[in-house]
PDB file of C-alpha atoms in Angstrom:
ATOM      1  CA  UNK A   1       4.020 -12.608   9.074  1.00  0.00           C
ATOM      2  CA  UNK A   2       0.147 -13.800   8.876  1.00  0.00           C
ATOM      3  CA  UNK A   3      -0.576 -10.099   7.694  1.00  0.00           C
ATOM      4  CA  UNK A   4       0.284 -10.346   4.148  1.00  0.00           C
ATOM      5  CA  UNK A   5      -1.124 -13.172   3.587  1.00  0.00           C
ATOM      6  CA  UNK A   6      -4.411 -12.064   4.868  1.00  0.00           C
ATOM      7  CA  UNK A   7      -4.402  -8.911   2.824  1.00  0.00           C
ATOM      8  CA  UNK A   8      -3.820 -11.166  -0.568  1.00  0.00           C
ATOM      9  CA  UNK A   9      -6.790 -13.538   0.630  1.00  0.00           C
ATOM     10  CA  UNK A  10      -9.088 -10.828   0.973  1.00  0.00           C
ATOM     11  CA  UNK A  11      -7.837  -9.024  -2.204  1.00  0.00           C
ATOM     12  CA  UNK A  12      -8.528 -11.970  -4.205  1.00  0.00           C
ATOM     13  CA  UNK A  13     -12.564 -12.263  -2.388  1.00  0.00           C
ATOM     14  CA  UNK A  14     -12.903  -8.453  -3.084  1.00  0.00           C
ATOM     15  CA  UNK A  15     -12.020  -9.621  -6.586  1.00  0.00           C
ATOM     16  CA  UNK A  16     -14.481 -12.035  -6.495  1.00  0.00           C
ATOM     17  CA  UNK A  17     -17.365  -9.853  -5.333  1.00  0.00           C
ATOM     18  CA  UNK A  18     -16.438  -7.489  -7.628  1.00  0.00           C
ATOM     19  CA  UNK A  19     -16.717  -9.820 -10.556  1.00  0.00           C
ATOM     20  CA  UNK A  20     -20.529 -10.798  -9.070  1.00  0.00           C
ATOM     21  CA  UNK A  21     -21.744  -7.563  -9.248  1.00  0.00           C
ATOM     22  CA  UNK A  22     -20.745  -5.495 -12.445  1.00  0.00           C
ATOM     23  CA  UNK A  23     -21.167  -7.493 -15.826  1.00  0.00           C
ATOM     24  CA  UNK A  24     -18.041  -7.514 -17.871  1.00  0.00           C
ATOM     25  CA  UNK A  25     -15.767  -8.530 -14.894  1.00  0.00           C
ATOM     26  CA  UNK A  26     -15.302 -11.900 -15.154  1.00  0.00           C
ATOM     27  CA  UNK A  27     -12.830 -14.132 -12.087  1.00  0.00           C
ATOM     28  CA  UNK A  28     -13.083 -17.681 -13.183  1.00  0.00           C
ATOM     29  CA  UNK A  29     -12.804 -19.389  -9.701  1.00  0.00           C
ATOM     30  CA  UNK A  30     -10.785 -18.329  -6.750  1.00  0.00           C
ATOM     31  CA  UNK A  31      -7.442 -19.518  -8.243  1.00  0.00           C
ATOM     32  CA  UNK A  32      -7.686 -17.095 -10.515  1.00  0.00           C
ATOM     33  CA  UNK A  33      -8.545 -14.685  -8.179  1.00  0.00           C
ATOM     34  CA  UNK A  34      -5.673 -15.288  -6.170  1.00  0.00           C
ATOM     35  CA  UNK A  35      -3.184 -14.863  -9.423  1.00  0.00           C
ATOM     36  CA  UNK A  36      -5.018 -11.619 -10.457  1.00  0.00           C
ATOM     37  CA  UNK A  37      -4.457 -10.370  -6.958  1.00  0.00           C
ATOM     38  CA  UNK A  38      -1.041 -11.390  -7.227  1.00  0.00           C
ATOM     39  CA  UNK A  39      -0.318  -9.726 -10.220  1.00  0.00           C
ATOM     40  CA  UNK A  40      -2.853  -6.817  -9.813  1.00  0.00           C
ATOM     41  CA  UNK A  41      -0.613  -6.357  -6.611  1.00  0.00           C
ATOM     42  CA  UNK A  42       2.820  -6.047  -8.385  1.00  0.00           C
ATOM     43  CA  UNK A  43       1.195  -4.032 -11.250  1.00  0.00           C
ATOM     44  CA  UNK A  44       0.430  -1.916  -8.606  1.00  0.00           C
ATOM     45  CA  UNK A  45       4.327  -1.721  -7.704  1.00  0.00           C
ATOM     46  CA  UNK A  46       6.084  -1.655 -10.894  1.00  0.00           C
ATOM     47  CA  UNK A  47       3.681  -0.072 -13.235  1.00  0.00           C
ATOM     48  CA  UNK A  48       1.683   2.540 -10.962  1.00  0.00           C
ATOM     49  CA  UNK A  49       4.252   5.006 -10.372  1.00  0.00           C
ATOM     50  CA  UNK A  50       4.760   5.673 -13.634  1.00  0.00           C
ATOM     51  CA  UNK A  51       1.559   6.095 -14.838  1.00  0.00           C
ATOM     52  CA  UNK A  52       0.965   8.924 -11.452  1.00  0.00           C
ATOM     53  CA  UNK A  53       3.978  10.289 -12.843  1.00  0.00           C
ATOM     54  CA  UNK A  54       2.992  10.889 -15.953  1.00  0.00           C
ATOM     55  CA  UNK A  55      -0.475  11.901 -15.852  1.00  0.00           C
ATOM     56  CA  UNK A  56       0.218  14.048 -12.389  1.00  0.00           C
ATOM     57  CA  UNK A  57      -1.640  17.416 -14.309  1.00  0.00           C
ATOM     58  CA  UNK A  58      -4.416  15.565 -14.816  1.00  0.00           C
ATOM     59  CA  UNK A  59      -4.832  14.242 -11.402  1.00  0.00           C
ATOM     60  CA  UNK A  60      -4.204  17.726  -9.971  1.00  0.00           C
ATOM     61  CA  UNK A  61      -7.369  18.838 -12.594  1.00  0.00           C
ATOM     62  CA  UNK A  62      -9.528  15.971 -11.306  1.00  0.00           C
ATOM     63  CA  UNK A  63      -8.596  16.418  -7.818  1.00  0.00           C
ATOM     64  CA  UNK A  64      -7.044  13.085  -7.398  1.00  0.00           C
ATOM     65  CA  UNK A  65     -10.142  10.762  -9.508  1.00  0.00           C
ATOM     66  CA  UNK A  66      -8.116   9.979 -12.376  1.00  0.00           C
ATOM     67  CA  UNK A  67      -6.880   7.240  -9.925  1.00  0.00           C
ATOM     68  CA  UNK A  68      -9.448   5.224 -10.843  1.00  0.00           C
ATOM     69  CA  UNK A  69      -8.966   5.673 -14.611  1.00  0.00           C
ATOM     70  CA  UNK A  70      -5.279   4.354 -13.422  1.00  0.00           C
ATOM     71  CA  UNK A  71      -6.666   0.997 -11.558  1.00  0.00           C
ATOM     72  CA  UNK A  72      -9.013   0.430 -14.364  1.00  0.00           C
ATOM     73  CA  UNK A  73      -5.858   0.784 -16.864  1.00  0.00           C
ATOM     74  CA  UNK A  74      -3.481  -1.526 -14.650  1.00  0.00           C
ATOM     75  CA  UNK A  75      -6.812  -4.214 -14.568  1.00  0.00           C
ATOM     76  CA  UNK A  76      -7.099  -4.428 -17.893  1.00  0.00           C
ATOM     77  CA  UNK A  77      -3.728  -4.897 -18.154  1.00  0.00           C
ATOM     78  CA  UNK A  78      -3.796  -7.992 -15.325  1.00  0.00           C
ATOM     79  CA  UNK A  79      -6.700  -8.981 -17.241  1.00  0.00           C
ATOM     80  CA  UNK A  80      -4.761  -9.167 -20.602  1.00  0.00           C
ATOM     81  CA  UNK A  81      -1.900 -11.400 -18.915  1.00  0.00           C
ATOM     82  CA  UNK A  82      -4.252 -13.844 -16.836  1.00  0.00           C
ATOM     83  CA  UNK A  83      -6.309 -16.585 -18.493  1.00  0.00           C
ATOM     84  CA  UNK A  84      -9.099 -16.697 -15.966  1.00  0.00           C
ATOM     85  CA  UNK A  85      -9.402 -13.015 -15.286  1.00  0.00           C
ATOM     86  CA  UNK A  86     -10.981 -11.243 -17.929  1.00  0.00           C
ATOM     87  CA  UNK A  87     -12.343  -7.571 -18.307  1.00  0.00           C
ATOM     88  CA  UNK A  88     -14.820  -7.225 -21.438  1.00  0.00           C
ATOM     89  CA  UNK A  89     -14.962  -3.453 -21.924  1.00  0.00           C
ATOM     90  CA  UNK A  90     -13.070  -0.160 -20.431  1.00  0.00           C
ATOM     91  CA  UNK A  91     -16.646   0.545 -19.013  1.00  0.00           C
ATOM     92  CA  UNK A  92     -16.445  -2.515 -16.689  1.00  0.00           C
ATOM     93  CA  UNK A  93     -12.906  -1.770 -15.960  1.00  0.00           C
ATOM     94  CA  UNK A  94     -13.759   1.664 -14.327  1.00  0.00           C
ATOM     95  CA  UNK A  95     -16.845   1.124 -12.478  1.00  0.00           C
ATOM     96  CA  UNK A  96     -14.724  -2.167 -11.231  1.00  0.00           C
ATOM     97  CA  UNK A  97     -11.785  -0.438 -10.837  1.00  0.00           C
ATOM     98  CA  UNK A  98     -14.675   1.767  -8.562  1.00  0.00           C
ATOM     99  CA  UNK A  99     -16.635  -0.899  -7.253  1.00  0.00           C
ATOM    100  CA  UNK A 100     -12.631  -2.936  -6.121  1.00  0.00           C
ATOM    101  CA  UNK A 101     -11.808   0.075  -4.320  1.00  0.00           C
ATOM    102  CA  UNK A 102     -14.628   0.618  -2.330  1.00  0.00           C
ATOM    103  CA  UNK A 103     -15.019  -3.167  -1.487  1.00  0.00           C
ATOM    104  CA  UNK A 104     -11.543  -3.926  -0.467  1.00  0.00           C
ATOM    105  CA  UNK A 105     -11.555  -1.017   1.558  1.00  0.00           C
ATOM    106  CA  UNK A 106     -14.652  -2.767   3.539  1.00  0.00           C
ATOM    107  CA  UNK A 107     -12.927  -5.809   3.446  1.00  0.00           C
ATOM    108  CA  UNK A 108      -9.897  -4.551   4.587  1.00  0.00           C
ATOM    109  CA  UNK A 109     -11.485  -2.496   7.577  1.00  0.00           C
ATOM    110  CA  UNK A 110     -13.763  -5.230   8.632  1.00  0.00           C
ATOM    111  CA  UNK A 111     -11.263  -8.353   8.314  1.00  0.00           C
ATOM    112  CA  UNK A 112      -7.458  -6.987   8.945  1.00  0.00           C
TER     113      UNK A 112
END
């Protein structure tokens, strides 16, 4: 029961990190980072599919990168919604769409 939880606390400090390195991606305080997590999460859900669905020829082309174009679409999306969250350009969305992935990965590894 502890394990969800711990994935959304650790999604939210990936967040976080995330918005310390690349300029652009802005996280207000951890609140925020909790709610973008939260709703990042259920994006993630709802909206994902869809969008794999109906850009599956050009993730075949890329060999499966266009993910990333995906997360970075579904962030600035999150970021759109949420007042403390906010993405400044599609470059900062992709390379933290990038940077997210490879951080919560680490996170994930290392703390659950």
């Amino acid at each position: 029961m502890l394990y969800p939880f711990l994935r959304w606390l650790v999604s939210a400090f990936a967040l976080l990190l995330t918005a310390y390195i690349v300029p652009g991606f802005k996280v207000k305080n951890f609140s925020s980072a909790l709610f973008a997590a939260l709703l990042i999460g259920l994006a993630n859900i709802m909206i994902r599919p869809a969008l794999v669905f109906l850009t599956f020829p050009i993730h075949v082309l890329t060999f499966g990168l266009f993910n990333f174009v995906i997360n970075a679409i579904i962030l600035k999306i999150c970021a759109a919604v949420l007042k403390g969250f906010e993405i400044t350009s599609w470059t900062a969305a992709l390379v933290g769409a990038v940077l997210l992935a490879i951080i919560g990965t680490g996170l994930h590894i290392l703390l659950v």
